[in-house]
Amino acid sequence: MRYISLVCLTLQTTTIIILYSYSRKVPEGSVVYLSSTVVVLAEVLKICFCFGVILKDANYSLVKCVSTLKAEIFFNIRESMRVLIPASLYALQNNLAFYALNNLDPASYQVAYQLKILTTAIFSVLIVEKRIRQKQWIALSLLFAGITLVQLPQDEAHVIKSTKLAVSHEQNRLLGLLAVIACCMSSGFSGVYFERLIKLNPKQDLWIRNLQLAILCLAMSSIAMFYQDYEAIKTNGLLQGYSRIVWILVFLQAFGGLIVAAVVKHADNILKGFATSLSIIFSTLLSFYLFETFNPSMNFYIGSTVVIISTIMYSS
Ligand code: C5P
């Protein structure tokens, strides 16, 4: 189960990043979908999926399932509210991640997002008093150096303009990077907090916890969606610009969240970082072949290699 969930997470991370970048490249003049709606619909899908699993565990008895939900979620407000902080942070993080991807090329986004290994380590020390060995601190410093290398500006020779499809917006690498840093802070804190919640109370069903989280995430993401895009939704509707690819994105976003929960339960947050760093290799290779706008420089190759080595060093 541990390795299956890690492999699934690697594949999901790679695919969602590539598909997201692809989905934003639309012919000029077309309506682009709103990424805030993807986050909201993914939460709806997670709720349906969690409900399905809880129903199955209740031997498909709707009465039993509803009474479990009442007892565990609706009449146990104190326990449900424990996930309010990670739910709010994840809602913000999921929106910021799409914002960052809008402003960075997929490969740079992936590598910068590895900083979450550092934030996860720091929060593990602060929240669960985890001991980090000297070798691991060295690995974390290497990680930082690698990410800095990757983020050095690409020289002109390595930035090729695509002629087939126009990117529908201007990119701002600095804002993209700041958004990734915020995501890393949220990911580190929420990951450790959620892991602590499920490991402190192993009898608590994982799917009930996921449902609590998804319900609160849905509430928070809906607020964020209306705050950001109310006018656009009022004019062109919730599903403006939705294509088959966008629906796949919604599915992958929901599926990814549920795998994260399984990885944290069966492995831990550090191994989760290892899985995502493998996906750097895949998304770099794929973005190199699929998009004509990015041709990695030497800095990128050296930086990525250092990031991957440091991840292995940290996890081994
Ligand atoms: O990058 P990171 O591992 O922090 O990503 C966490 C993602 O997983 C977020 O999109 C969050 O909404 C989702 N998640 C979830 N259910 C959990 C834990 C995380 O849907 N139990």
Short mmCIF file of C-alpha atoms and ligand atoms in Angstrom, two decimals:
data_model
loop_
_atom_site.label_atom_id
_atom_site.label_comp_id
_atom_site.label_asym_id
_atom_site.label_seq_id
_atom_site.Cartn_x
_atom_site.Cartn_y
_atom_site.Cartn_z
CA MET A 1 0.00 0.00 0.00
CA ARG A 2 2.86 2.33 0.93
CA TYR A 3 4.62 2.03 -2.45
CA ILE A 4 1.42 1.97 -4.49
CA SER A 5 0.34 5.26 -2.94
CA LEU A 6 3.81 6.77 -3.50
CA VAL A 7 3.89 5.73 -7.18
CA CYS A 8 0.33 7.06 -7.67
CA LEU A 9 1.34 10.36 -6.11
CA THR A 10 4.38 10.68 -8.40
CA LEU A 11 2.26 10.03 -11.50
CA GLN A 12 -0.56 12.30 -10.36
CA THR A 13 1.82 15.19 -9.58
CA THR A 14 3.52 14.92 -12.96
CA THR A 15 0.30 14.66 -14.95
CA ILE A 16 -1.54 17.49 -13.22
CA ILE A 17 1.32 19.94 -13.73
CA ILE A 18 1.73 19.14 -17.39
CA LEU A 19 -2.01 19.15 -18.05
CA TYR A 20 -2.50 22.42 -16.20
CA SER A 21 0.16 24.14 -18.29
CA TYR A 22 -1.34 22.66 -21.44
CA SER A 23 -4.87 23.72 -20.48
CA ARG A 24 -3.82 27.39 -20.08
CA LYS A 25 -2.50 27.56 -23.64
CA VAL A 26 -5.60 28.37 -25.61
CA PRO A 27 -6.04 30.00 -29.00
CA GLU A 28 -6.14 33.79 -28.66
CA GLY A 29 -9.62 35.20 -27.99
CA SER A 30 -11.01 32.02 -26.35
CA VAL A 31 -12.48 32.01 -22.86
CA VAL A 32 -10.08 30.52 -20.32
CA TYR A 33 -11.62 28.48 -17.50
CA LEU A 34 -11.38 29.77 -13.91
CA SER A 35 -8.92 27.72 -11.86
CA SER A 36 -10.79 28.62 -8.64
CA THR A 37 -13.70 26.53 -9.96
CA VAL A 38 -11.38 23.54 -10.47
CA VAL A 39 -10.44 23.70 -6.78
CA VAL A 40 -14.11 23.85 -5.72
CA LEU A 41 -15.29 21.03 -8.01
CA ALA A 42 -12.39 18.84 -6.88
CA GLU A 43 -13.60 19.20 -3.28
CA VAL A 44 -17.13 18.22 -4.36
CA LEU A 45 -15.68 15.12 -6.02
CA LYS A 46 -13.64 14.26 -2.90
CA ILE A 47 -16.80 14.53 -0.77
CA CYS A 48 -18.66 12.15 -3.13
CA PHE A 49 -15.74 9.71 -3.09
CA CYS A 50 -15.36 9.75 0.71
CA PHE A 51 -19.11 9.30 1.08
CA GLY A 52 -18.95 6.31 -1.29
CA VAL A 53 -16.19 4.66 0.77
CA ILE A 54 -18.02 5.27 4.05
CA LEU A 55 -21.20 3.83 2.51
CA LYS A 56 -19.29 0.75 1.36
CA ASP A 57 -17.83 0.32 4.87
CA ALA A 58 -21.40 0.44 6.19
CA ASN A 59 -22.24 -2.51 3.89
CA TYR A 60 -24.20 -0.18 1.63
CA SER A 61 -26.71 0.55 4.36
CA LEU A 62 -27.69 4.17 3.92
CA VAL A 63 -29.23 4.30 7.41
CA LYS A 64 -26.02 3.06 9.04
CA CYS A 65 -23.92 5.40 6.92
CA VAL A 66 -25.99 8.46 7.79
CA SER A 67 -25.92 7.63 11.50
CA THR A 68 -22.11 7.26 11.35
CA LEU A 69 -21.84 10.65 9.63
CA LYS A 70 -24.15 12.26 12.17
CA ALA A 71 -22.22 10.85 15.12
CA GLU A 72 -18.73 11.43 13.74
CA ILE A 73 -19.12 14.69 11.85
CA PHE A 74 -22.28 16.69 12.50
CA PHE A 75 -22.72 15.93 16.22
CA ASN A 76 -19.01 15.90 16.87
CA ILE A 77 -18.35 19.50 15.93
CA ARG A 78 -15.34 19.79 18.23
CA GLU A 79 -13.52 16.94 16.45
CA SER A 80 -14.59 18.18 13.00
CA MET A 81 -13.31 21.68 13.77
CA ARG A 82 -9.84 20.27 14.39
CA VAL A 83 -9.36 20.25 10.62
CA LEU A 84 -10.48 23.85 10.18
CA ILE A 85 -6.91 25.21 10.11
CA PRO A 86 -5.54 22.74 7.51
CA ALA A 87 -8.78 23.12 5.51
CA SER A 88 -8.39 26.90 5.30
CA LEU A 89 -4.71 26.61 4.47
CA TYR A 90 -5.29 23.94 1.79
CA ALA A 91 -8.04 26.06 0.18
CA LEU A 92 -5.57 28.95 -0.05
CA GLN A 93 -2.71 26.67 -1.12
CA ASN A 94 -4.70 25.01 -3.91
CA ASN A 95 -5.58 28.40 -5.40
CA LEU A 96 -2.04 29.73 -4.98
CA ALA A 97 -0.59 26.62 -6.65
CA PHE A 98 -2.57 27.34 -9.82
CA TYR A 99 -1.52 30.99 -9.62
CA ALA A 100 2.13 29.93 -9.34
CA LEU A 101 1.80 27.55 -12.28
CA ASN A 102 0.37 30.44 -14.30
CA ASN A 103 3.53 32.41 -13.68
CA LEU A 104 6.23 29.77 -13.88
CA ASP A 105 7.09 27.04 -16.34
CA PRO A 106 6.06 23.60 -15.07
CA ALA A 107 9.56 22.37 -14.36
CA SER A 108 10.65 25.44 -12.34
CA TYR A 109 7.42 25.24 -10.38
CA GLN A 110 8.07 21.61 -9.52
CA VAL A 111 11.62 22.20 -8.38
CA ALA A 112 10.74 25.30 -6.33
CA TYR A 113 7.91 23.35 -4.72
CA GLN A 114 10.53 21.00 -3.30
CA LEU A 115 11.16 23.68 -0.69
CA LYS A 116 8.21 22.08 1.06
CA ILE A 117 10.58 19.36 2.26
CA LEU A 118 12.39 22.09 4.20
CA THR A 119 9.18 23.62 5.59
CA THR A 120 7.86 20.15 6.46
CA ALA A 121 11.08 19.40 8.35
CA ILE A 122 10.89 22.68 10.27
CA PHE A 123 7.24 22.15 11.21
CA SER A 124 7.98 18.52 12.17
CA VAL A 125 10.60 19.81 14.62
CA LEU A 126 8.27 22.51 15.94
CA ILE A 127 4.98 20.57 16.12
CA VAL A 128 5.88 16.92 16.67
CA GLU A 129 9.39 17.48 18.06
CA LYS A 130 10.90 15.27 15.40
CA ARG A 131 14.70 14.93 15.56
CA ILE A 132 16.50 15.80 12.34
CA ARG A 133 19.97 14.27 11.92
CA GLN A 134 23.02 16.25 10.77
CA LYS A 135 23.03 14.50 7.39
CA GLN A 136 19.46 15.59 6.87
CA TRP A 137 20.26 19.23 7.62
CA ILE A 138 23.06 19.02 5.02
CA ALA A 139 20.56 17.55 2.56
CA LEU A 140 18.19 20.43 3.28
CA SER A 141 20.94 22.99 2.62
CA LEU A 142 21.73 21.24 -0.66
CA LEU A 143 18.07 21.39 -1.52
CA PHE A 144 18.07 25.11 -1.00
CA ALA A 145 21.16 25.53 -3.21
CA GLY A 146 19.62 23.38 -5.95
CA ILE A 147 16.40 25.36 -5.98
CA THR A 148 18.29 28.64 -6.14
CA LEU A 149 20.23 27.37 -9.16
CA VAL A 150 17.07 26.34 -10.96
CA GLN A 151 15.49 29.70 -10.29
CA LEU A 152 18.39 31.70 -11.79
CA PRO A 153 17.02 33.51 -14.86
CA GLN A 154 17.09 31.48 -18.06
CA ASP A 155 19.32 33.11 -20.68
CA GLU A 156 17.76 34.28 -23.94
CA ALA A 157 19.04 31.31 -25.91
CA HIS A 158 16.98 29.03 -23.71
CA VAL A 159 13.67 30.84 -23.94
CA ILE A 160 11.99 29.96 -27.19
CA LYS A 161 8.66 31.48 -28.13
CA SER A 162 5.98 29.07 -29.22
CA THR A 163 4.38 29.90 -32.54
CA LYS A 164 1.41 27.51 -32.41
CA LEU A 165 -0.43 28.61 -29.29
CA ALA A 166 -0.26 31.81 -27.33
CA VAL A 167 0.08 31.70 -23.56
CA SER A 168 -3.05 33.58 -22.46
CA HIS A 169 -1.28 35.88 -19.98
CA GLU A 170 2.01 37.52 -19.08
CA GLN A 171 4.18 35.52 -16.68
CA ASN A 172 5.76 37.08 -13.60
CA ARG A 173 8.40 34.71 -12.24
CA LEU A 174 8.90 36.60 -8.97
CA LEU A 175 5.20 36.52 -8.06
CA GLY A 176 5.10 32.87 -9.13
CA LEU A 177 8.01 32.10 -6.85
CA LEU A 178 6.46 33.97 -3.90
CA ALA A 179 3.24 31.99 -4.41
CA VAL A 180 5.22 28.72 -4.36
CA ILE A 181 6.95 29.77 -1.12
CA ALA A 182 3.54 30.46 0.46
CA CYS A 183 2.33 27.04 -0.77
CA CYS A 184 5.40 25.39 0.79
CA MET A 185 4.69 27.02 4.16
CA SER A 186 1.07 25.90 4.04
CA SER A 187 1.94 22.42 2.77
CA GLY A 188 4.56 21.89 5.50
CA PHE A 189 2.32 23.05 8.32
CA SER A 190 -0.91 21.38 7.16
CA GLY A 191 0.87 18.13 6.26
CA VAL A 192 2.46 17.78 9.70
CA TYR A 193 -0.72 18.89 11.47
CA PHE A 194 -2.87 16.37 9.54
CA GLU A 195 -0.36 13.56 10.04
CA ARG A 196 -0.37 14.28 13.77
CA LEU A 197 -4.17 14.22 13.85
CA ILE A 198 -4.46 10.82 12.18
CA LYS A 199 -1.51 9.24 14.01
CA LEU A 200 -2.60 10.51 17.44
CA ASN A 201 -5.96 8.83 16.97
CA PRO A 202 -5.36 5.75 14.77
CA LYS A 203 -8.86 4.41 15.51
CA GLN A 204 -10.43 7.39 13.78
CA ASP A 205 -11.42 6.35 10.27
CA LEU A 206 -9.25 8.01 7.59
CA TRP A 207 -12.27 8.56 5.33
CA ILE A 208 -14.20 10.35 8.05
CA ARG A 209 -11.20 12.66 8.56
CA ASN A 210 -10.96 13.19 4.80
CA LEU A 211 -14.66 13.97 4.62
CA GLN A 212 -14.38 16.49 7.47
CA LEU A 213 -11.45 18.10 5.68
CA ALA A 214 -13.15 18.11 2.27
CA ILE A 215 -16.39 19.66 3.62
CA LEU A 216 -14.49 22.50 5.27
CA CYS A 217 -12.17 22.88 2.25
CA LEU A 218 -15.26 23.15 0.04
CA ALA A 219 -16.64 25.95 2.20
CA MET A 220 -13.32 27.84 2.20
CA SER A 221 -12.64 27.29 -1.52
CA SER A 222 -16.14 28.51 -2.41
CA ILE A 223 -15.55 31.73 -0.49
CA ALA A 224 -12.22 32.14 -2.32
CA MET A 225 -13.87 31.41 -5.68
CA PHE A 226 -16.62 34.02 -5.25
CA TYR A 227 -14.19 36.54 -3.83
CA GLN A 228 -11.84 36.20 -6.81
CA ASP A 229 -14.17 35.51 -9.70
CA TYR A 230 -17.68 36.62 -8.80
CA GLU A 231 -18.06 38.97 -11.79
CA ALA A 232 -16.69 36.44 -14.29
CA ILE A 233 -18.94 33.68 -12.93
CA LYS A 234 -21.96 35.99 -13.05
CA THR A 235 -21.24 36.83 -16.68
CA ASN A 236 -20.11 33.52 -18.17
CA GLY A 237 -21.10 30.87 -15.63
CA LEU A 238 -19.20 28.49 -13.39
CA LEU A 239 -18.12 26.14 -16.16
CA GLN A 240 -16.88 28.73 -18.67
CA GLY A 241 -14.02 27.48 -20.81
CA TYR A 242 -14.34 23.90 -19.52
CA SER A 243 -12.95 21.32 -21.91
CA ARG A 244 -12.30 17.62 -21.44
CA ILE A 245 -8.79 18.44 -20.21
CA VAL A 246 -10.18 20.72 -17.48
CA TRP A 247 -12.49 17.94 -16.27
CA ILE A 248 -9.48 15.60 -16.13
CA LEU A 249 -7.73 18.29 -14.06
CA VAL A 250 -10.65 18.37 -11.62
CA PHE A 251 -10.48 14.59 -11.31
CA LEU A 252 -6.69 14.59 -10.81
CA GLN A 253 -6.87 17.37 -8.23
CA ALA A 254 -9.41 15.37 -6.21
CA PHE A 255 -7.59 12.06 -6.69
CA GLY A 256 -4.28 13.71 -5.68
CA GLY A 257 -5.70 14.96 -2.40
CA LEU A 258 -6.95 11.51 -1.48
CA ILE A 259 -3.59 9.94 -2.33
CA VAL A 260 -1.83 12.52 -0.16
CA ALA A 261 -4.02 11.37 2.73
CA ALA A 262 -3.16 7.70 2.04
CA VAL A 263 0.57 8.47 1.77
CA VAL A 264 0.56 10.36 5.06
CA LYS A 265 -1.28 7.46 6.71
CA HIS A 266 0.84 4.64 5.29
CA ALA A 267 4.18 6.41 4.89
CA ASP A 268 4.88 9.98 6.06
CA ASN A 269 5.29 13.53 4.89
CA ILE A 270 9.00 13.15 4.14
CA LEU A 271 8.44 10.18 1.83
CA LYS A 272 5.70 12.20 0.21
CA GLY A 273 8.38 14.78 -0.65
CA PHE A 274 10.49 12.02 -2.19
CA ALA A 275 7.61 10.96 -4.44
CA THR A 276 7.09 14.47 -5.69
CA SER A 277 10.75 15.00 -6.36
CA LEU A 278 10.76 11.98 -8.69
CA SER A 279 7.99 13.67 -10.59
CA ILE A 280 10.39 16.57 -11.26
CA ILE A 281 12.32 14.35 -13.62
CA PHE A 282 9.17 13.32 -15.45
CA SER A 283 7.65 16.78 -15.70
CA THR A 284 10.96 18.28 -16.87
CA LEU A 285 11.27 15.70 -19.60
CA LEU A 286 7.63 16.01 -20.59
CA SER A 287 7.58 19.81 -20.62
CA PHE A 288 10.76 19.73 -22.67
CA TYR A 289 9.06 17.58 -25.31
CA LEU A 290 5.52 18.95 -25.17
CA PHE A 291 6.08 22.71 -24.97
CA GLU A 292 8.29 24.67 -27.24
CA THR A 293 8.57 27.54 -24.78
CA PHE A 294 11.06 26.00 -22.41
CA ASN A 295 14.42 24.51 -23.13
CA PRO A 296 16.27 23.98 -19.84
CA SER A 297 19.66 25.66 -19.34
CA MET A 298 22.73 24.09 -17.70
CA ASN A 299 21.75 25.79 -14.39
CA PHE A 300 18.46 23.98 -14.57
CA TYR A 301 20.05 20.56 -15.09
CA ILE A 302 22.64 21.01 -12.32
CA GLY A 303 20.03 22.47 -9.93
CA SER A 304 17.52 19.66 -10.59
CA THR A 305 20.20 17.02 -10.06
CA VAL A 306 21.22 18.61 -6.75
CA VAL A 307 17.56 18.72 -5.65
CA ILE A 308 17.05 15.06 -6.45
CA ILE A 309 20.31 13.99 -4.75
CA SER A 310 19.40 16.00 -1.65
CA THR A 311 15.95 14.43 -1.52
CA ILE A 312 17.42 10.94 -1.66
CA MET A 313 20.03 11.90 0.94
CA TYR A 314 17.32 13.23 3.25
CA SER A 315 15.06 10.22 2.91
CA SER A 316 17.68 7.46 3.10
O1 C5P B 1 1.57 19.59 -1.86
P1 C5P B 1 0.88 18.98 -0.72
O2 C5P B 1 1.29 17.60 -0.45
O3 C5P B 1 0.82 19.83 0.49
O4 C5P B 1 -0.63 18.88 -1.25
C1 C5P B 1 -1.67 18.62 -0.45
C2 C5P B 1 -2.91 18.49 -1.32
O5 C5P B 1 -3.65 17.37 -0.88
C3 C5P B 1 -3.85 19.67 -1.23
O6 C5P B 1 -4.41 19.85 -2.52
C4 C5P B 1 -4.93 19.22 -0.27
O7 C5P B 1 -6.16 19.82 -0.57
C5 C5P B 1 -4.95 17.74 -0.49
N1 C5P B 1 -5.26 16.93 0.65
C6 C5P B 1 -6.49 16.28 0.71
N2 C5P B 1 -6.80 15.46 1.74
C7 C5P B 1 -5.92 15.28 2.75
C8 C5P B 1 -4.65 15.93 2.73
C9 C5P B 1 -4.37 16.75 1.66
O8 C5P B 1 -7.30 16.45 -0.21
N3 C5P B 1 -6.25 14.48 3.72
#
